[in-house]
PDB file of C-alpha atoms in Angstrom:
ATOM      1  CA  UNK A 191     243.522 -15.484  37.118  1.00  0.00           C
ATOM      2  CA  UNK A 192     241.543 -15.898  34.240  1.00  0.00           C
ATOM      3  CA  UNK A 193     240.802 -12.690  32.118  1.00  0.00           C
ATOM      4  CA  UNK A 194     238.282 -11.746  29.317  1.00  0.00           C
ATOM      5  CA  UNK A 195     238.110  -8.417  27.392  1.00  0.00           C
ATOM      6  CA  UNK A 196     235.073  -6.799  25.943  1.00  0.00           C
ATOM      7  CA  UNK A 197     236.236  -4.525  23.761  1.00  0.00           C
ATOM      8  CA  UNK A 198     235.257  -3.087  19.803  1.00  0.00           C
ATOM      9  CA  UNK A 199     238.445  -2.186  18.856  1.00  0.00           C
ATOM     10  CA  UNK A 200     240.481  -4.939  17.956  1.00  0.00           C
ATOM     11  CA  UNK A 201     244.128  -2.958  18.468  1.00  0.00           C
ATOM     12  CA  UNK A 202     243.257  -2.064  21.952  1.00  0.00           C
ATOM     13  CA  UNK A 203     242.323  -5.406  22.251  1.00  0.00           C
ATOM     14  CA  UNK A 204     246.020  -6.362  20.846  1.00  0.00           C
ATOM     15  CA  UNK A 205     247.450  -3.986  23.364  1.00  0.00           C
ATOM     16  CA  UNK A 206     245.727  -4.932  26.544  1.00  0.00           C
ATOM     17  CA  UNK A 207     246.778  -8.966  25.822  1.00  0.00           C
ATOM     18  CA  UNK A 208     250.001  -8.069  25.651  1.00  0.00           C
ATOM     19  CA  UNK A 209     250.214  -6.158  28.783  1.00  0.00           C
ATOM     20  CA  UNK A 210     248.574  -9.399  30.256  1.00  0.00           C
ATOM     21  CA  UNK A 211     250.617 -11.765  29.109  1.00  0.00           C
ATOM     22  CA  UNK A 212     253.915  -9.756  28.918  1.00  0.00           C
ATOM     23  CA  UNK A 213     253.782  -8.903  32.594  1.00  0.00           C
ATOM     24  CA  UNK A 214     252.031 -12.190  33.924  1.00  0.00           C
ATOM     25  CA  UNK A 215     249.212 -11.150  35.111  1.00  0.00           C
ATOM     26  CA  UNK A 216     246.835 -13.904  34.482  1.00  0.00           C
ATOM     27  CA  UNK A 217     245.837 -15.701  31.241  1.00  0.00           C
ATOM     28  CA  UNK A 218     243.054 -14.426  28.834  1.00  0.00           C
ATOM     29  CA  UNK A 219     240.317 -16.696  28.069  1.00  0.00           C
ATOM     30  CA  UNK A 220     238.535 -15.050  25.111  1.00  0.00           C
ATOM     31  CA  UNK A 221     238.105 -11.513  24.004  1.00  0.00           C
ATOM     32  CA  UNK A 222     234.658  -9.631  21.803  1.00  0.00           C
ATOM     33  CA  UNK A 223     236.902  -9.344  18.631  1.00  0.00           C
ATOM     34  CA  UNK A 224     234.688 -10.734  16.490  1.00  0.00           C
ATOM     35  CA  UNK A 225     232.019  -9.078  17.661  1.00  0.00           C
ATOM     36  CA  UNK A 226     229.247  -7.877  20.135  1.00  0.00           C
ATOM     37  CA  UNK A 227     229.480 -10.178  23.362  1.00  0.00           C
ATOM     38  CA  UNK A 228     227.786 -13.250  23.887  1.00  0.00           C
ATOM     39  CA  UNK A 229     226.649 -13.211  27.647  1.00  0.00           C
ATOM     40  CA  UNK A 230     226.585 -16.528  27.793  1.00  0.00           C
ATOM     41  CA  UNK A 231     229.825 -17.459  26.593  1.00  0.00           C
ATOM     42  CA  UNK A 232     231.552 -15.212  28.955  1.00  0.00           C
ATOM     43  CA  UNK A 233     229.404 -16.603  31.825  1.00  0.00           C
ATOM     44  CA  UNK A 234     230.303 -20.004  30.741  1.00  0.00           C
ATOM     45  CA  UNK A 235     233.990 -19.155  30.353  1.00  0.00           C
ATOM     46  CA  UNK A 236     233.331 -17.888  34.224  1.00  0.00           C
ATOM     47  CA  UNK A 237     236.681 -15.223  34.271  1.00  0.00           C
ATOM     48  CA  UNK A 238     237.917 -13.542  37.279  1.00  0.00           C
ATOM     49  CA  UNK A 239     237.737 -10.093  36.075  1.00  0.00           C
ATOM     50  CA  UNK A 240     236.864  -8.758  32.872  1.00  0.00           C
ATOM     51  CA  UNK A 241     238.080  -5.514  30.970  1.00  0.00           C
ATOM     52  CA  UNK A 242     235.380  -3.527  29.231  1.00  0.00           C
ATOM     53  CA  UNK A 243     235.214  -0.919  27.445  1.00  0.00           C
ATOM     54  CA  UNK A 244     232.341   1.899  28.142  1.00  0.00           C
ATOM     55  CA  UNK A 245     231.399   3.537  24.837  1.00  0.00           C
ATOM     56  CA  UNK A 246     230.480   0.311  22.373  1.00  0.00           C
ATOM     57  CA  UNK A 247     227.910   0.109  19.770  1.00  0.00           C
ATOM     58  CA  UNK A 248     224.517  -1.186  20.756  1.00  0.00           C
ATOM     59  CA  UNK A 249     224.662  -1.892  24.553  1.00  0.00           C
ATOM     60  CA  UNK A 250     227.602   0.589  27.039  1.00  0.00           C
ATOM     61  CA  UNK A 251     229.778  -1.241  28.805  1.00  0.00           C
ATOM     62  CA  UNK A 252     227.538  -0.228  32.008  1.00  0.00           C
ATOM     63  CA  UNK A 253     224.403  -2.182  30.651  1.00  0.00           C
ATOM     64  CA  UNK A 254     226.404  -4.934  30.131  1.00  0.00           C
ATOM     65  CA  UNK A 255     228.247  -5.312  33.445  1.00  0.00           C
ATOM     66  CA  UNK A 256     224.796  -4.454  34.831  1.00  0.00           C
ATOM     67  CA  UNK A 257     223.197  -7.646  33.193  1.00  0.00           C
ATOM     68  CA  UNK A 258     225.960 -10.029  34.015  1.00  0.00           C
ATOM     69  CA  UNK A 259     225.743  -8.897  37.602  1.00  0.00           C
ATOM     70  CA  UNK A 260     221.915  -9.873  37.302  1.00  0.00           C
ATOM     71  CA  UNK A 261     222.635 -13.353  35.592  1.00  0.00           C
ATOM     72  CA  UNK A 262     225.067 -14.229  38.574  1.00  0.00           C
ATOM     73  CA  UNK A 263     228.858 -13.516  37.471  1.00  0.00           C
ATOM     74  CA  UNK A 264     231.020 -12.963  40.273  1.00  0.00           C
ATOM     75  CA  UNK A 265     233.664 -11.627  38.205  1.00  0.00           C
ATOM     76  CA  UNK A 266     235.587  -7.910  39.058  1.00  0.00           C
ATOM     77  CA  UNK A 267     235.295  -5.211  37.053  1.00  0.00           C
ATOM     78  CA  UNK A 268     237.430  -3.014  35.181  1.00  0.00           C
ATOM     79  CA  UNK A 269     236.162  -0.380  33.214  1.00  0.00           C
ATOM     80  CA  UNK A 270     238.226   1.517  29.781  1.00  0.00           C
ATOM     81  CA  UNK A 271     236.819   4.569  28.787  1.00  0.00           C
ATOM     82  CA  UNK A 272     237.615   8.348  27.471  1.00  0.00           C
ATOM     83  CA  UNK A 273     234.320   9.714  29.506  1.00  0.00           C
ATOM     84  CA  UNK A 274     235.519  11.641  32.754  1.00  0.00           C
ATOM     85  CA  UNK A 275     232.202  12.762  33.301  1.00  0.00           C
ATOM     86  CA  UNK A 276     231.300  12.307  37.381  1.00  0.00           C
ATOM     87  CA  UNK A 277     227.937  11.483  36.219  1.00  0.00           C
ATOM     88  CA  UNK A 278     229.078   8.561  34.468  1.00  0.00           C
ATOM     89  CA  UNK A 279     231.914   7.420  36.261  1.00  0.00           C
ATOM     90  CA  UNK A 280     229.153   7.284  39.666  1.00  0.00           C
ATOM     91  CA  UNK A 281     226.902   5.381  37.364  1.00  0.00           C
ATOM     92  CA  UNK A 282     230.143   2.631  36.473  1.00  0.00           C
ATOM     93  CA  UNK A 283     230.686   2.129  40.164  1.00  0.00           C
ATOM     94  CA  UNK A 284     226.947   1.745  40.880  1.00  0.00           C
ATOM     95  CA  UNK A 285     226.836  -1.263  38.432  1.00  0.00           C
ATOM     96  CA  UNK A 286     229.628  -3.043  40.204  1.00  0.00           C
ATOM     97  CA  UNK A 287     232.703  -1.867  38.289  1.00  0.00           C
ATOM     98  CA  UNK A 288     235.985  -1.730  40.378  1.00  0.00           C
ATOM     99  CA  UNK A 289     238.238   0.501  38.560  1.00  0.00           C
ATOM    100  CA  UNK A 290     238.918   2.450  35.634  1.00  0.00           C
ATOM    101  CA  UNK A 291     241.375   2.819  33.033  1.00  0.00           C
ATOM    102  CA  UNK A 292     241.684   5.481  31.019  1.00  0.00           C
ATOM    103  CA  UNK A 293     242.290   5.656  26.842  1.00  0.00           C
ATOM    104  CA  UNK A 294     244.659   5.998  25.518  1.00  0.00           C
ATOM    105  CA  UNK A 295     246.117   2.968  27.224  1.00  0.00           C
ATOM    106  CA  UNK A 296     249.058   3.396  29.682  1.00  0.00           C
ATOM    107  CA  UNK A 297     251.322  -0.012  30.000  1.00  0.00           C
ATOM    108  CA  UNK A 298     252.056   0.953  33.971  1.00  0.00           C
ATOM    109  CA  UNK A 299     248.763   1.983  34.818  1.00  0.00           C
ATOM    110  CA  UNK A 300     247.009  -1.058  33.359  1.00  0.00           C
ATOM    111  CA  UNK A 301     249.844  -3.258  35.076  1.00  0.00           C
ATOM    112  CA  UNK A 302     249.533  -2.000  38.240  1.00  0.00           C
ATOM    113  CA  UNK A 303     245.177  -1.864  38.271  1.00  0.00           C
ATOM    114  CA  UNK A 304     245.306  -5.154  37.177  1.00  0.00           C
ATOM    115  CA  UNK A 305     247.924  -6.038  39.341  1.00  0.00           C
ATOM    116  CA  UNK A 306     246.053  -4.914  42.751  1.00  0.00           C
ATOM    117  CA  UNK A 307     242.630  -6.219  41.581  1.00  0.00           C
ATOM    118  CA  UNK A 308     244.656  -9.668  41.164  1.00  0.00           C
ATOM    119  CA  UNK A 309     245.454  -9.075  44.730  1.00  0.00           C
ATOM    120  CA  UNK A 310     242.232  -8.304  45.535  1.00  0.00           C
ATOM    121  CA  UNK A 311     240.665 -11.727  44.358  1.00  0.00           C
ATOM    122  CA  UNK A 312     243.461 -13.578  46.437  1.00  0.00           C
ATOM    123  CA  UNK A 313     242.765 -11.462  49.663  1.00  0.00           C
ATOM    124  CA  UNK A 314     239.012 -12.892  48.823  1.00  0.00           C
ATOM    125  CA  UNK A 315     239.471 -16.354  48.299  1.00  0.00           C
ATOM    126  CA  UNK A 316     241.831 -16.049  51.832  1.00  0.00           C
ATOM    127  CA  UNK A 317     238.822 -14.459  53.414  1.00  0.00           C
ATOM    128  CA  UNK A 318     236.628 -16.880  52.722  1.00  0.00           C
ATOM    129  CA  UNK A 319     239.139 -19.856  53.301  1.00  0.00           C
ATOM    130  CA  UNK A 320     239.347 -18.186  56.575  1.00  0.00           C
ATOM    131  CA  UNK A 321     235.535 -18.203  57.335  1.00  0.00           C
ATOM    132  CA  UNK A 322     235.078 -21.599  56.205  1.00  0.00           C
ATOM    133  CA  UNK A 323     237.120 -22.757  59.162  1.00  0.00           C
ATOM    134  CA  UNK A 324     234.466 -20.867  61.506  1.00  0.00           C
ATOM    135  CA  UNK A 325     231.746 -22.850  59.685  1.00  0.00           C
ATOM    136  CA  UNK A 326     233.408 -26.160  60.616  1.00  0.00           C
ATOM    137  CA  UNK A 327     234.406 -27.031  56.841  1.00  0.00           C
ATOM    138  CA  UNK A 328     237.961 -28.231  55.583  1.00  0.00           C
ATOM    139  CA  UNK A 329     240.225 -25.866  57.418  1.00  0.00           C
ATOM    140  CA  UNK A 330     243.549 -24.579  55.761  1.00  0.00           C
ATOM    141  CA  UNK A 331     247.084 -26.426  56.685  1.00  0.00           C
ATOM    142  CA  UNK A 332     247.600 -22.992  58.451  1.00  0.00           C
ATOM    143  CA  UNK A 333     246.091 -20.109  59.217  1.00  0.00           C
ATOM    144  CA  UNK A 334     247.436 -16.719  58.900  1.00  0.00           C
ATOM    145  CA  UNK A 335     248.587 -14.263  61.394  1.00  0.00           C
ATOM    146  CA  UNK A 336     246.404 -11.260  62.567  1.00  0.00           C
ATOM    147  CA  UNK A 337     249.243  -9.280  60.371  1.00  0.00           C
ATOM    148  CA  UNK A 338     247.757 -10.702  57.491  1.00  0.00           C
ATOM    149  CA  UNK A 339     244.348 -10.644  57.867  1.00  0.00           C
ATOM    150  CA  UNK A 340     244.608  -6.996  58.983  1.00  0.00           C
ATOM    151  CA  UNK A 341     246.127  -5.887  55.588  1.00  0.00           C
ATOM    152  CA  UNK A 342     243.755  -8.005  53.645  1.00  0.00           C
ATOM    153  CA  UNK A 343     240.945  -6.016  54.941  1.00  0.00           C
ATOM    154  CA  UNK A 344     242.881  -2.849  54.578  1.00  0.00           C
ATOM    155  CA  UNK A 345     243.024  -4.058  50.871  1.00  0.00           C
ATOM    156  CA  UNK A 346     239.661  -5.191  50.793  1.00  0.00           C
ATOM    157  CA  UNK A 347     238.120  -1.238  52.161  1.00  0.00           C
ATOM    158  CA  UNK A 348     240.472   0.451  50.225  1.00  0.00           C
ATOM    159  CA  UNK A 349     239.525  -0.768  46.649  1.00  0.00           C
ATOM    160  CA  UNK A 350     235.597  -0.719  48.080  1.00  0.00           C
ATOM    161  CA  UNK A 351     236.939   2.944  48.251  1.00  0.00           C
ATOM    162  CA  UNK A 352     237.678   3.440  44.870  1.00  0.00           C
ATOM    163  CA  UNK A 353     242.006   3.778  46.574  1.00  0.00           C
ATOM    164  CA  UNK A 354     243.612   0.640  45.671  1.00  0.00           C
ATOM    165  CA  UNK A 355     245.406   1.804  42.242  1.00  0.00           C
ATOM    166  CA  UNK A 356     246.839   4.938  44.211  1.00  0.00           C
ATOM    167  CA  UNK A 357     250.541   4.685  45.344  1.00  0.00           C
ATOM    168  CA  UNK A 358     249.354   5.751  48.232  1.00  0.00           C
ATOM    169  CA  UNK A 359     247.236   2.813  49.393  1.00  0.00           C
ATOM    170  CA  UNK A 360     250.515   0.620  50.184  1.00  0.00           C
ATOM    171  CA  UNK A 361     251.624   3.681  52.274  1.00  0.00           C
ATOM    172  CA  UNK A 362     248.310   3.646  54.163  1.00  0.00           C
ATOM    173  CA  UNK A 363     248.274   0.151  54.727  1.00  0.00           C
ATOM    174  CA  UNK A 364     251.566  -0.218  56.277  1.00  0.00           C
ATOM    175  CA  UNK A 365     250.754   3.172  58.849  1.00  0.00           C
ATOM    176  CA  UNK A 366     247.475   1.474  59.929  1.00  0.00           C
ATOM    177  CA  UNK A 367     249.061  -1.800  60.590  1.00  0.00           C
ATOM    178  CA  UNK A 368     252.311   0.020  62.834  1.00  0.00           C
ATOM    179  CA  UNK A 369     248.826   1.897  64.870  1.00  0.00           C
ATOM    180  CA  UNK A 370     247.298  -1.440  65.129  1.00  0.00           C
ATOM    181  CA  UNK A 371     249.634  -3.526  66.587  1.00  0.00           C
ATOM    182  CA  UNK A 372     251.008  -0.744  69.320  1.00  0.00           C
ATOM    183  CA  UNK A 373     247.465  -0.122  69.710  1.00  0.00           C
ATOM    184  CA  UNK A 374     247.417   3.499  68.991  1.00  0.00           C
ATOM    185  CA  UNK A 375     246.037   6.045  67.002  1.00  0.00           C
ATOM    186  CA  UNK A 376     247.036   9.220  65.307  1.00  0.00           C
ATOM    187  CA  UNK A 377     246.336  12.163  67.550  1.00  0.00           C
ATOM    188  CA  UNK A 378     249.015  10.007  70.029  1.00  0.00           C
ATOM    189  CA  UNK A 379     251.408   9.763  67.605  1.00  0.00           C
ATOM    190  CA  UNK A 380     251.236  12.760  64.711  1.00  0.00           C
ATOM    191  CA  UNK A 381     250.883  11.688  61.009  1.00  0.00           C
ATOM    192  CA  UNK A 382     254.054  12.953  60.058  1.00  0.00           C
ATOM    193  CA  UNK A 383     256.032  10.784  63.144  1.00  0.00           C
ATOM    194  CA  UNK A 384     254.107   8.117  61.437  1.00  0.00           C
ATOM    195  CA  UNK A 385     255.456   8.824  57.796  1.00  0.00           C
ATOM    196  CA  UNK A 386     258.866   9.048  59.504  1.00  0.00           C
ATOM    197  CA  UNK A 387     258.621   5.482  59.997  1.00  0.00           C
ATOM    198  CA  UNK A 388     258.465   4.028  56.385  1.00  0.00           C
ATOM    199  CA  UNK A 389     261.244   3.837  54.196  1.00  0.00           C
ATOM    200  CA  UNK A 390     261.670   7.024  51.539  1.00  0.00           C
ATOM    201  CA  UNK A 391     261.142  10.873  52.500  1.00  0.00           C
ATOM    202  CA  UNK A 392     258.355  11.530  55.008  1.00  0.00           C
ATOM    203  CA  UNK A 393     257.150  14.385  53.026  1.00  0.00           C
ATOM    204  CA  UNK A 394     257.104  12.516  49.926  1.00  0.00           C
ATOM    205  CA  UNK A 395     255.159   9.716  51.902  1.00  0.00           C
ATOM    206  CA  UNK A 396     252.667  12.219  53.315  1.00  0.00           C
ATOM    207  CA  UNK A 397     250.995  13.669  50.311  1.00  0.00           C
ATOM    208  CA  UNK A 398     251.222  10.017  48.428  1.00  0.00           C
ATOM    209  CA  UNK A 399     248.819   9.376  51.029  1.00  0.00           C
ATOM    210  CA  UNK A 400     246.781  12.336  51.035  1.00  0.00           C
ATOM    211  CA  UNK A 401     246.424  12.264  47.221  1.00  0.00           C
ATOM    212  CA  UNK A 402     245.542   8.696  47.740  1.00  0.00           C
ATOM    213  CA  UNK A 403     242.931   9.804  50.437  1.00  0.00           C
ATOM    214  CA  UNK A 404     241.579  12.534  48.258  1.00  0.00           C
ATOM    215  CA  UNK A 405     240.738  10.200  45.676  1.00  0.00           C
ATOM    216  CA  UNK A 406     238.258   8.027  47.897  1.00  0.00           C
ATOM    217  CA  UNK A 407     236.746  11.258  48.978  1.00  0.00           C
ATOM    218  CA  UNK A 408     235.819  12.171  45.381  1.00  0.00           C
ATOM    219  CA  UNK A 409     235.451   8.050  45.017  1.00  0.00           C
ATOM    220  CA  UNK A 410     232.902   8.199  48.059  1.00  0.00           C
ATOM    221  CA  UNK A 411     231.240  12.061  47.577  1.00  0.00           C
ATOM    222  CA  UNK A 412     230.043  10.478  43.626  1.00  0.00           C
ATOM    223  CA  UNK A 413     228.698   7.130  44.812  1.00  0.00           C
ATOM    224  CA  UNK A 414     226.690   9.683  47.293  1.00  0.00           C
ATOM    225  CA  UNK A 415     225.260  11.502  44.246  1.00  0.00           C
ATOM    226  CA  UNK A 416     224.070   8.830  42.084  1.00  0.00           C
ATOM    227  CA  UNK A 417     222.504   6.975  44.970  1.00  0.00           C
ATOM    228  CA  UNK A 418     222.137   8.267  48.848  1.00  0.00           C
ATOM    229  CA  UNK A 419     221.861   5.558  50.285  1.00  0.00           C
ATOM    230  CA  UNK A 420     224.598   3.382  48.512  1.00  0.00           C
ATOM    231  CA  UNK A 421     226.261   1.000  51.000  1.00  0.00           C
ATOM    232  CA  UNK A 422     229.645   1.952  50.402  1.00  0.00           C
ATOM    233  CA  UNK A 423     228.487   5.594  50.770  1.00  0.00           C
ATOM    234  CA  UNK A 424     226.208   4.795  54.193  1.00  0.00           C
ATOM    235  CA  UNK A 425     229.270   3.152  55.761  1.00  0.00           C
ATOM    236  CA  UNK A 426     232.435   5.239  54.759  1.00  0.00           C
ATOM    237  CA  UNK A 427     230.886   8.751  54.656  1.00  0.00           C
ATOM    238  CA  UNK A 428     230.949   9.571  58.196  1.00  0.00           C
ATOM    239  CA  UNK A 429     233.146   7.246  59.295  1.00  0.00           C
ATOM    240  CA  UNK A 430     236.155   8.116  57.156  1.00  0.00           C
ATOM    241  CA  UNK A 431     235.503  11.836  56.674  1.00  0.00           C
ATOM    242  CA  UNK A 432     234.505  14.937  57.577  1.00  0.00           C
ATOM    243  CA  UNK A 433     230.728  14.873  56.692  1.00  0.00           C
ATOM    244  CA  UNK A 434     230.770  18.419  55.935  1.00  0.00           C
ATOM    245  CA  UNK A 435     233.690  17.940  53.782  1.00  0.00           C
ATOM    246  CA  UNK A 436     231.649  14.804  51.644  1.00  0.00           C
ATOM    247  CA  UNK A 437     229.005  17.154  51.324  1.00  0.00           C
ATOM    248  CA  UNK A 438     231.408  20.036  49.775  1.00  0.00           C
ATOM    249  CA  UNK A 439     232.894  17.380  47.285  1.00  0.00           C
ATOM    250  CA  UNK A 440     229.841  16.452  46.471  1.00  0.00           C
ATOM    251  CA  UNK A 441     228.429  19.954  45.433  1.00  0.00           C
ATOM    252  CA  UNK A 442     231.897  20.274  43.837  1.00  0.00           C
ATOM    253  CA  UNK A 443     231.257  17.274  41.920  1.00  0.00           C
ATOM    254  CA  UNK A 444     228.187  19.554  40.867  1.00  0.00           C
ATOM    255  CA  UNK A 445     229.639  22.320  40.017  1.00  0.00           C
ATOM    256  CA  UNK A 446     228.359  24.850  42.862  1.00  0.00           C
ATOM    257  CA  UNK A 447     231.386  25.182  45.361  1.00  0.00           C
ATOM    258  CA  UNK A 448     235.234  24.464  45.904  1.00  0.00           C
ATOM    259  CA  UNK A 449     236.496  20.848  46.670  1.00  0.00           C
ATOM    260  CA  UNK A 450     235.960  18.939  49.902  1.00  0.00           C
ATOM    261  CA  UNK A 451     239.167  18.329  52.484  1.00  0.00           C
ATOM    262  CA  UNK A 452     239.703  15.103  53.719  1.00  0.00           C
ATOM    263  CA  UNK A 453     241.478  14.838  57.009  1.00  0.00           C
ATOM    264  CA  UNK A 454     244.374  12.060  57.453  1.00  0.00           C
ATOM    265  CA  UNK A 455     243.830  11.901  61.046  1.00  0.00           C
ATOM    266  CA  UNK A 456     240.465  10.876  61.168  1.00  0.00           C
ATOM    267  CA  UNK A 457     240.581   8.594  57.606  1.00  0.00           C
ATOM    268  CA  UNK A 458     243.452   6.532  59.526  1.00  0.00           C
ATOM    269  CA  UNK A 459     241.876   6.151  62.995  1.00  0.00           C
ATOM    270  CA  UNK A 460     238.415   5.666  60.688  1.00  0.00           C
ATOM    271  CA  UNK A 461     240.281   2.999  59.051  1.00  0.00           C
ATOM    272  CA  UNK A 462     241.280   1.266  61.589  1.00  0.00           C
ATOM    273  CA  UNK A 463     238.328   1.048  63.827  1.00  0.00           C
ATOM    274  CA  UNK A 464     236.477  -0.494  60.496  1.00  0.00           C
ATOM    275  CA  UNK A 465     239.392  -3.299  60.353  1.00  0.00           C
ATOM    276  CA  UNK A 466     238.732  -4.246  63.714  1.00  0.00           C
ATOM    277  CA  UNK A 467     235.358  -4.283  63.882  1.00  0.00           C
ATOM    278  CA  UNK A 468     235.305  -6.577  60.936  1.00  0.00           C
TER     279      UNK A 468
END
């Protein structure tokens, strides 16, 4: 995976390639040390995913991710900033970033962000591997099992859900596969039954997940303020969560009420109607 950092300050710059390289996360192919970045060097250089930071001089890291977008890079997005403002953070996601990290730097948090947008791009390039096949190009020496496929959707939804750098996301994965392939849903068997079945302390388990589930809520209810009728927002609202819950997070979000609830029952059995539909 090949990785480029736009970034003014040349220690966090210094920090970030070591994390890279240190952990083995992908190789770096060229950095904005020397200066403001050259659009079409970095388009040229065509990275997987690129780390930017959001406060810069001249152009925000939002204009810029918004103008490579435009010009055609299909890299991911991760986003480094000190701003925690909703506003803001909406506005980031709008543009196409994927994730955010937040300053001062954290070694395991930038490890394991990169590490599941890594994943990401390799549950892509499956995907579409996959879907050549069904076009009648060059098909793979194998193909994988429904096993697979199911948790590289999971992936894919989750981290369209803002969920992917949560602990929790593994969790949710593995419960929505077990309901998948006996072909059941929650209100059968309980979430708690269900957390009973993965290795560690159910309780423990439980509110990894709900934490996890809590963050696309907030993830979703902001992507809902800056634009109504954002994709992500028309097709995971309703579908994952209590409408009347999105709505409270969002007016939380605006400072005129208390948080929104999300409910695990209906995010899992959400979930998995979405994977198999797909």
């Amino acid at each position: 995976m090949k990785i480029f950092i736009i970034e003014d300050d040349i220690s966090v710059i210094g920090i970030l390639e070591d994390i890279v390289e240190g952990s083995g996360l992908g190789s770096l192919c060229g950095d904005t040390g020397d200066g403001p970045p050259d659009l079409n060097q970095i388009l040229s250089l065509n990275p997987d995913l690129i780390l930017i930071d959001l406060l810069m001089p001249g152009k925000d890291g939002i204009q810029i991710v918004r103008e490579l977008k435009e010009r055609g890079c299909g890299a991911k997005f991760i986003m480094i900033s000190q701003v925690s403002a909703k506003e803001m953070i909406a506005k980031a996601y709008t543009a196409g970033v994927e994730f955010f990290i937040q300053k001062p730097i954290n070694l395991i948090e930038v490890r394991q962000i990169i590490s599941n947008v890594k994943s990401q791009i390799e549950n892509e390039r499956a995907l579409k591997t996959i879907q050549s096949v069904f076009a009648g190009r060059e098909a793979p020496a194998s193909r994988p099992d429904p096993a697979q496929l199911r948790r590289r959707k999971l992936t894919h939804i989750l981290s369209q859900l803002g969920m992917a750098g949560e602990k929790g996301s593994k969790d949710i994965t593995d419960l929505c596969l077990i309901l998948l392939e006996e072909g059941s849903n929650v209100s059968q068997t309980g979430v708690s039954a269900l957390c009973a079945r993965l290795p560690g302390p159910p309780k423990s388990t439980e509110q990894r997940i709900r934490r996890a589930v809590e963050r696309g809520l907030g993830h979703i209810a902001s992507l809902g303020l800056e634009d109504y009728n954002n994709e992500y927002f028309l097709r995971y609202a309703s579908r994952l969560f209590p409408f009347h819950e999105v709505r409270a997070e969002m007016a939380f979000q605006q400072g005129k009420g208390p948080r929104g609830r999300a409910s695990l029952k209906k995010f899992l059995d959400g979930l998995n109607i979405l994977v198999e539909e797909d």
